[in-house]
Short mmCIF file of C-alpha atoms in Angstrom, two decimals:
data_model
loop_
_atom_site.label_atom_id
_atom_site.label_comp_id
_atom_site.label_asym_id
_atom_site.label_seq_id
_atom_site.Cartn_x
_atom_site.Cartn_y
_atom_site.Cartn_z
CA UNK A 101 109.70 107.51 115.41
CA UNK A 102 108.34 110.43 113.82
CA UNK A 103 109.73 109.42 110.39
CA UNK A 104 108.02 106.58 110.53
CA UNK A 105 104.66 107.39 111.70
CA UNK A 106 104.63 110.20 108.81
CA UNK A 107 105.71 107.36 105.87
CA UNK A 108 103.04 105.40 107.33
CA UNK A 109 100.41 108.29 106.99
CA UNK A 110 102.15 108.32 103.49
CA UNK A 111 101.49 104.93 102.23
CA UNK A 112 97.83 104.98 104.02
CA UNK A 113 97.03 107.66 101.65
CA UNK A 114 98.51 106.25 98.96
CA UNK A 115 96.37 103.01 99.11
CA UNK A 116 93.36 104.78 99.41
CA UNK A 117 94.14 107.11 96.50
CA UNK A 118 96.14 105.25 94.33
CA UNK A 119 92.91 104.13 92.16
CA UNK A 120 92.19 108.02 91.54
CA UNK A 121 95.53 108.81 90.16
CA UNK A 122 96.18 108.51 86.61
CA UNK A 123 98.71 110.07 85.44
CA UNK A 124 102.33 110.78 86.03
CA UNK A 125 102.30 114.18 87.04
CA UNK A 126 99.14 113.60 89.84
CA UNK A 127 101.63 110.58 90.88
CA UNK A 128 104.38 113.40 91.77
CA UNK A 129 102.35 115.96 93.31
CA UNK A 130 100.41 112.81 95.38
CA UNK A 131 103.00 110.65 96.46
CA UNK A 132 106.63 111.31 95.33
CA UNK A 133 106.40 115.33 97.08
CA UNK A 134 104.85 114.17 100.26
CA UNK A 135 107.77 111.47 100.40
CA UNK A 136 110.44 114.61 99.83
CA UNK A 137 108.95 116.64 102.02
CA UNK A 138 109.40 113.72 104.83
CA UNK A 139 112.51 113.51 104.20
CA UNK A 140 113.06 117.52 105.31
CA UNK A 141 113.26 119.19 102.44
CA UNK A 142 111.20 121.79 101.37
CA UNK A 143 109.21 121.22 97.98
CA UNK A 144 108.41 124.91 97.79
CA UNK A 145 112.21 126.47 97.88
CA UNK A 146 113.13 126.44 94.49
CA UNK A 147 116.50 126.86 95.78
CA UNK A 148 116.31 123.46 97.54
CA UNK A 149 114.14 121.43 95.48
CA UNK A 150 114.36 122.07 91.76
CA UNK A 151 111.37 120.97 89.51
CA UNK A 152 112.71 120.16 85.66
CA UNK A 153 116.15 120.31 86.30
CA UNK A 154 118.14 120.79 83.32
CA UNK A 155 120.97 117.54 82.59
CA UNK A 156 122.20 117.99 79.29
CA UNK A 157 124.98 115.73 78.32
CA UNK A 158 127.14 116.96 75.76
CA UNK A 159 125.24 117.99 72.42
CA UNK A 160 121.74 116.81 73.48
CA UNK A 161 120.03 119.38 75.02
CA UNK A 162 116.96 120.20 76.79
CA UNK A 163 117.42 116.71 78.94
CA UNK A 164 115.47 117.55 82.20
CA UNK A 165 114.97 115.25 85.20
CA UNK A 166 111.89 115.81 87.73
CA UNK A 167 113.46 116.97 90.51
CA UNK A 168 117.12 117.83 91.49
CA UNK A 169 117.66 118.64 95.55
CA UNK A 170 120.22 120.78 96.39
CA UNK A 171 122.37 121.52 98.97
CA UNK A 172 124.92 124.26 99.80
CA UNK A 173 124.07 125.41 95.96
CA UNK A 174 124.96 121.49 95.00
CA UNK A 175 122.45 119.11 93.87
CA UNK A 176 122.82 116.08 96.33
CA UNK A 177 119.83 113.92 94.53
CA UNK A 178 118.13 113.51 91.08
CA UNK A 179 114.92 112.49 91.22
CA UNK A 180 113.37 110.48 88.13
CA UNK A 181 109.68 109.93 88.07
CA UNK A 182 106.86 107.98 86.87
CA UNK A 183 102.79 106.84 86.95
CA UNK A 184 102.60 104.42 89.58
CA UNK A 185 101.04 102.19 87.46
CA UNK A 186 104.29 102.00 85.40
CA UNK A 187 107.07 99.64 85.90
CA UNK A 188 110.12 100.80 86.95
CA UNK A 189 112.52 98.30 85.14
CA UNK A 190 112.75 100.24 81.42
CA UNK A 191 113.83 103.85 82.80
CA UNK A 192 116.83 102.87 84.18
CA UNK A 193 119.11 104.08 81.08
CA UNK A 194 116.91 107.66 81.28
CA UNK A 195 118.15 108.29 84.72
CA UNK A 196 121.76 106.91 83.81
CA UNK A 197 122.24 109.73 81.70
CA UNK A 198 121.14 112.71 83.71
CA UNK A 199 123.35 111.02 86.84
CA UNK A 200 126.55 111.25 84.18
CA UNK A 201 125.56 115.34 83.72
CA UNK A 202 125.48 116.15 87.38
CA UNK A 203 128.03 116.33 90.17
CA UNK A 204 125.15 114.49 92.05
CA UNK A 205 126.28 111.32 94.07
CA UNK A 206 122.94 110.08 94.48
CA UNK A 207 119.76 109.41 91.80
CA UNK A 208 116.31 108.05 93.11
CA UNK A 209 113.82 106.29 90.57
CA UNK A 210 110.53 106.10 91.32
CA UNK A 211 106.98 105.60 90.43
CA UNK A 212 105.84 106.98 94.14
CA UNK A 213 106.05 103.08 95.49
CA UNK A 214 108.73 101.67 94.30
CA UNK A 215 111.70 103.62 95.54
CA UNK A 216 115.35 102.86 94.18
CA UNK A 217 118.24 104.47 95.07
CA UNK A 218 121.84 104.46 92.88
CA UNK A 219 125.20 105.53 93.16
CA UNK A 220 128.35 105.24 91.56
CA UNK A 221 129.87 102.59 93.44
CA UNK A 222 131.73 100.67 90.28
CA UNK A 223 132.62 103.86 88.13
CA UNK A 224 133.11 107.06 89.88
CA UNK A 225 130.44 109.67 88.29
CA UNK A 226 128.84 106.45 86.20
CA UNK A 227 125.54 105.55 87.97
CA UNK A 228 125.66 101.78 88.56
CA UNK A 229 122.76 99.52 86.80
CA UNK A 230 121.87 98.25 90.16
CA UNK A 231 120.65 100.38 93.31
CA UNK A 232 121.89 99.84 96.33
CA UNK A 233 118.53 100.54 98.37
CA UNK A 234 115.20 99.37 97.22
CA UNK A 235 111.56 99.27 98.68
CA UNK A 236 108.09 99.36 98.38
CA UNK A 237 106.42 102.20 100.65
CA UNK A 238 103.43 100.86 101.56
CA UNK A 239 105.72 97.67 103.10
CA UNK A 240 108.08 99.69 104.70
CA UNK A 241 110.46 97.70 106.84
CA UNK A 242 112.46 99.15 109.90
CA UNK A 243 116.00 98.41 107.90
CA UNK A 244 114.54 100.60 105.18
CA UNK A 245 113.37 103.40 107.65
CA UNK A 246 116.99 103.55 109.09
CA UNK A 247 118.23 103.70 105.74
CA UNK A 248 115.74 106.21 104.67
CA UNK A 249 116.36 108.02 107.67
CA UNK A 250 119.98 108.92 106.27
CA UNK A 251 118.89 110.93 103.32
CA UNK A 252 116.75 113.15 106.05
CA UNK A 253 118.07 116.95 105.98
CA UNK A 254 119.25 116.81 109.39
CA UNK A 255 121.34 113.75 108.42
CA UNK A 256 122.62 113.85 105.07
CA UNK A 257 126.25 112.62 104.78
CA UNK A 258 127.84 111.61 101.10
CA UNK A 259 130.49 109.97 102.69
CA UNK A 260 128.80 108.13 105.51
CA UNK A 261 125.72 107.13 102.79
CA UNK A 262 128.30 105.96 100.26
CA UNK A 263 130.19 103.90 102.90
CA UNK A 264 127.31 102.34 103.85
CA UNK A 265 125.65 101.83 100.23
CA UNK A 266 128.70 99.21 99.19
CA UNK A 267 127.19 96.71 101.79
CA UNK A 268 123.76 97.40 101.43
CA UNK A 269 123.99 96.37 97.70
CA UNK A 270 125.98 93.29 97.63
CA UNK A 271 124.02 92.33 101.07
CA UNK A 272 120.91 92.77 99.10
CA UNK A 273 122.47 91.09 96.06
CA UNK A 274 123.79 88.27 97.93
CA UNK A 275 120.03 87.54 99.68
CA UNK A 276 118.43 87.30 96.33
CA UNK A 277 121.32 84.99 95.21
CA UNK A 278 120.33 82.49 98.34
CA UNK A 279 116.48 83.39 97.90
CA UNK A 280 116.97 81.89 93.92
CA UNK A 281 119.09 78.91 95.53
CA UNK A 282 116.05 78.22 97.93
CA UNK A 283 113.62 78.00 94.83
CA UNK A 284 115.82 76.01 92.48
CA UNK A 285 119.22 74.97 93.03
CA UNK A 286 121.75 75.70 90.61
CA UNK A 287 124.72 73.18 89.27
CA UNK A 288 127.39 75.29 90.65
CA UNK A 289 125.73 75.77 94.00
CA UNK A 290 124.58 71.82 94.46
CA UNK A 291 128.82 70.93 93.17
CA UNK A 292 129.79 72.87 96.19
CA UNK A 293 128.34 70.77 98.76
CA UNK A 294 128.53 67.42 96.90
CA UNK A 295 132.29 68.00 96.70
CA UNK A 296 132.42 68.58 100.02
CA UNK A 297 130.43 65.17 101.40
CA UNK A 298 130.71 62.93 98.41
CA UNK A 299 133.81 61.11 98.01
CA UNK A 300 133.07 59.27 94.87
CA UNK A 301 132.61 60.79 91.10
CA UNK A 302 130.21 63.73 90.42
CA UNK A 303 128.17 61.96 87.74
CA UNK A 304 125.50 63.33 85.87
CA UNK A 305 123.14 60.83 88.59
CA UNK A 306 125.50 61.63 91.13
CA UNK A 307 124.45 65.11 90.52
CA UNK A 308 120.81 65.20 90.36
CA UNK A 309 120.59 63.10 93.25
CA UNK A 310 122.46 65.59 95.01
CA UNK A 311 120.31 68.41 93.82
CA UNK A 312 117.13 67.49 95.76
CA UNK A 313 119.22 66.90 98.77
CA UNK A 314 121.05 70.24 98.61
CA UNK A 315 117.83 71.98 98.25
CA UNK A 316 116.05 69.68 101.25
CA UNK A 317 118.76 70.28 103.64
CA UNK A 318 119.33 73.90 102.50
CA UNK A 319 115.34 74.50 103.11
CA UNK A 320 115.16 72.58 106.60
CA UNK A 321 118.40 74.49 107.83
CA UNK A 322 116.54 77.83 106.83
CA UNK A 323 113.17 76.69 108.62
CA UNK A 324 114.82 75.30 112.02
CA UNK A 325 116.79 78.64 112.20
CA UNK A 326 113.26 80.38 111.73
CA UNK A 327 112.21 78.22 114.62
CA UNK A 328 114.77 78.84 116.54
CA UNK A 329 114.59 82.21 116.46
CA UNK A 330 111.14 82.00 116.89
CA UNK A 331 111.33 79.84 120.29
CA UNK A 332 113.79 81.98 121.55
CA UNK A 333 111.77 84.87 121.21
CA UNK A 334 108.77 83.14 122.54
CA UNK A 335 111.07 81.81 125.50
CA UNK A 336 111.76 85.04 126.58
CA UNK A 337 108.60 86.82 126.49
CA UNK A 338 107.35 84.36 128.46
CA UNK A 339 110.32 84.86 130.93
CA UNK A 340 109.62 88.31 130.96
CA UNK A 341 105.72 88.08 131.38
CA UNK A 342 106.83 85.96 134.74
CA UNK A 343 108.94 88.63 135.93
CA UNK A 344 106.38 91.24 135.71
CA UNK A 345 104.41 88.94 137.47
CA UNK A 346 106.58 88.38 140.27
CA UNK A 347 107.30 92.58 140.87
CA UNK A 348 103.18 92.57 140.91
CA UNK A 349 103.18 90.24 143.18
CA UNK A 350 105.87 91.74 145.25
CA UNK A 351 104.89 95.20 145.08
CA UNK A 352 101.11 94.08 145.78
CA UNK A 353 102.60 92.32 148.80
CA UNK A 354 104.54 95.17 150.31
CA UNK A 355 101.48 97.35 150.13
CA UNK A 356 100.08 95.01 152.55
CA UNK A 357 100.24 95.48 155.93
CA UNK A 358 99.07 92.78 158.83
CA UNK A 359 97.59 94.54 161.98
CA UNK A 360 97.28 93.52 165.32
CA UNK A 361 93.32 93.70 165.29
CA UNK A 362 93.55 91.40 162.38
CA UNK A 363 96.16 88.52 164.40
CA UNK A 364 93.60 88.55 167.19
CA UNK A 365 90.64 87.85 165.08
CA UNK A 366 92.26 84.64 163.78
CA UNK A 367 92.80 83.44 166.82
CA UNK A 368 89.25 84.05 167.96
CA UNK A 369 88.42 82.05 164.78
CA UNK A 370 90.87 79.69 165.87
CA UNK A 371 89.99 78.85 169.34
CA UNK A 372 86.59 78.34 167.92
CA UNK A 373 87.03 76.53 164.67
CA UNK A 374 90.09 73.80 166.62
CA UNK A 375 87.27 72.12 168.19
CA UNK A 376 86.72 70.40 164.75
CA UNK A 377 89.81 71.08 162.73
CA UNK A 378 93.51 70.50 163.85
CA UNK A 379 95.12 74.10 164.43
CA UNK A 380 97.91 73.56 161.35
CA UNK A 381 95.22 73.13 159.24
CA UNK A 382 93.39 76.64 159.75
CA UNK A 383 95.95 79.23 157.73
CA UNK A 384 95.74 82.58 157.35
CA UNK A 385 96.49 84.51 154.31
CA UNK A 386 96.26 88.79 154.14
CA UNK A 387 95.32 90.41 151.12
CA UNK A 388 94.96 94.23 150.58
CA UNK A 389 90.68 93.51 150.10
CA UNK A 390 90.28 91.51 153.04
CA UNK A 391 92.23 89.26 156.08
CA UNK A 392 91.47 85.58 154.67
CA UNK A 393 91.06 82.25 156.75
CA UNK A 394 91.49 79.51 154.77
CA UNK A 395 91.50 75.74 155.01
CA UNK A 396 94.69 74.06 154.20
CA UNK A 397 96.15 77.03 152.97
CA UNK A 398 93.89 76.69 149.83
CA UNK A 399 92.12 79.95 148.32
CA UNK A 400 89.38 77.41 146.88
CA UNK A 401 88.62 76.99 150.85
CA UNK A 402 87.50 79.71 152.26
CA UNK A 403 86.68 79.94 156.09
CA UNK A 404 85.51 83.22 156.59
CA UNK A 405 87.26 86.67 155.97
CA UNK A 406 87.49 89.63 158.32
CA UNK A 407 87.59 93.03 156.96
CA UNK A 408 89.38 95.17 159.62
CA UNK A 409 90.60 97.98 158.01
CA UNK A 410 87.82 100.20 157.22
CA UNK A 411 85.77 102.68 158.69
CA UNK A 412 83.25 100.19 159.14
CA UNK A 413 84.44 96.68 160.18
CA UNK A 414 82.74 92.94 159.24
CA UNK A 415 83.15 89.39 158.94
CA UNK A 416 82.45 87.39 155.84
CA UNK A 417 80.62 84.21 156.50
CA UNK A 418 81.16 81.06 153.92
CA UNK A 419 78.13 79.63 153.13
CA UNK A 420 77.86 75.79 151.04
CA UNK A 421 78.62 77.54 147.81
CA UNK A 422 81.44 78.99 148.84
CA UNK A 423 79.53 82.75 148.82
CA UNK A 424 80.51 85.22 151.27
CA UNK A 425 77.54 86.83 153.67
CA UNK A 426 79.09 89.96 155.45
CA UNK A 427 78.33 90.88 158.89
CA UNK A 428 78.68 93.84 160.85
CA UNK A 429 81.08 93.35 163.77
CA UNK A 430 82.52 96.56 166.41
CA UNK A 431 84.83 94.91 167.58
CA UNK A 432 87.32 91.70 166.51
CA UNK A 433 85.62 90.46 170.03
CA UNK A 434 81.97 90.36 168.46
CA UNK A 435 83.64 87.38 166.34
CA UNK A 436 82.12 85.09 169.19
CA UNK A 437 78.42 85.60 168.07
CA UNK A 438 79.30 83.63 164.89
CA UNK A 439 80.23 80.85 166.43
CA UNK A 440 77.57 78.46 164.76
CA UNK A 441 78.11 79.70 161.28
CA UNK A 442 82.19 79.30 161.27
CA UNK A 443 81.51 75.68 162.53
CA UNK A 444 78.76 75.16 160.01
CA UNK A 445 80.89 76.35 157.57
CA UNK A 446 83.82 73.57 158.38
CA UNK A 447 80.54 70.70 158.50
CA UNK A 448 80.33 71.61 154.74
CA UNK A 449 83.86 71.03 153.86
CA UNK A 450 84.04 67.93 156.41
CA UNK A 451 80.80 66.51 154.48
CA UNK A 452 82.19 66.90 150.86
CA UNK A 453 85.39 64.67 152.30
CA UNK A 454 87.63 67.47 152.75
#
């Protein structure tokens, strides 16, 4: 968590300073430090971090990349950078060459957004032309964070990284090959399926026919999965907001407790309220506020309410509205006195047809 609160501080400051930096070497010292320094190593050790480390191959000399960071005296990262402004896609043979003169297994390019990590996967000590991690900063996704999170200090593992950096490519690789199917189909990919559910000749009609219906089914499949996933997710939210509902509800409920005092005040309401309403229909109902009396069981029918557990004890009279006039009582016994009122109160429910 803390990793990825402090790249988000990262890429907050690097949107609101971005505009101010214009050149490669504010670019380092603004974003591309900060984002080795989060990642536990410390930019002011030359021993650990080394600024215009020296790569010469063979007989050219003088090659330096940005930074190298070491570890146990071994540089375990290159680091080649540039202005943010600058596209990363031309400087990939620069930072091939100062991989091939270092024992490093791992280079990073990067303009202090755009992050791309290599390593030799296809040639041992040849940096591949492909990286097998890529991402922006300031879109950070939680698969990069994990990733990221292996290059930390505390973490660092060749073999586990390089393991791990075989899949991560091809996945990636792979994605972009489907992505590029999604947006137009290609010959080999709509043959595949045609094959497979056309039993007739693959003519040149045959075939273009078949590559608006590859590329319709392929899209639908892709959008009812995203649905899917989608109502499932919805499905059990909402499954879980009823649960915490119900232990609410419960563990309001078991905080309430029905007194004595409080059973012998309904039945003083009873015994006066029968005399127009049938005794099934007058229904009690305890909250932790108040003791309710209710007709037909229904909240939207209040009788009167008796509050019983205070220092000070009342009942609540319903009035037409439905708005509750409290009166003091000292005892459930004093009930009586409000006989005229609680009867009222049924005459309004018995004159709206209820």
């Amino acid at each position: 968590m803390e990793l990825q609160n402090q790249l988000k501080a990262l890429a907050e400051k690097i949107n609101k300073l971005k505009d101010k930096i214009e050149t490669e070497e504010s670019t380092k010292h603004a974003f591309v430090l900060p984002f080795i320094n989060i990642l536990g190593y410390d930019t002011f050790n030359p021993t650990e971090v080394v600024p215009e480390f020296t790569a010469d191959l063979g007989l050219k000399k003088g090659e330096k990349v940005d930074y190298a960071i070491f570890q146990n005296d071994i540089p375990i990262l290159i680091v080649e950078c540039k202005n943010w402004k600058e596209s990363l896609d031309n400087h990939n043979s620069q930072l091939f060459r100062y991989f091939h003169a270092t024992k490093t297994r791992f280079a990073l390019l990067t303009n202090g957004i755009l992050y791309r990590f290599y390593t030799d996967l296809e040639q041992p000590n040849k940096m591949d032309e492909r990286p097998f991690l890529e991402f922006d900063i300031t879109k950070v996704k939680d698969s990069d964070i994990h990733e990221i999170t292996k290059f930390h200090k505390s973490n660092f593992d060749v073999d586990k990284i390089v393991n791990n950096a075989s899949a991560l490519k091809y996945t990636k690789e792979i994605r972009k090959c489907i992505s590029d199917e999604l947006i137009s189909s290609t010959h080999d990919f709509v043959k595949l399926f045609a094959y497979r559910v056309y039993s007739g000749r693959l003519t040149e009609k045959v075939m273009e026919e078949f590559t608006e219906l590859v590329q319709k089914a392929f899209n639908q499949t892709v959008s009812e999965k995203v649905n899917d996933r989608l109502n499932a997710a919805l499905n059990k939210e909402s499954e879980k907001q009823q649960l915490d509902a119900i232990e609410v509800k419960e563990e309001e409920e078991s905080k309430i407790v029905t007194t004595e005092e409080e059973l012998e005040g309904y039945r003083i309401v009873v015994a006066i309220l029968r005399r127009k309403l049938p005794i099934e229909r007058i229904v009690y109902r305890d909250t932790q506020s108040y003791f309710g009396i209710l007709l037909d069981d229904n909240n939207r029918k209040p009788l009167c309410r008796l509050h019983l557990n205070g220092g000070t004890k009342y009942i609540g009279l319903i009035d037409e509205n439905k708005n509750e006039t409290r009166e003091h009582i000292q005892t459930v016994d004093d009930i009586y006195q409000f006989e005229e009122q609680l009867l009222s109160t049924v005459d309004f429910y018995i004159n709206q047809g209820l």
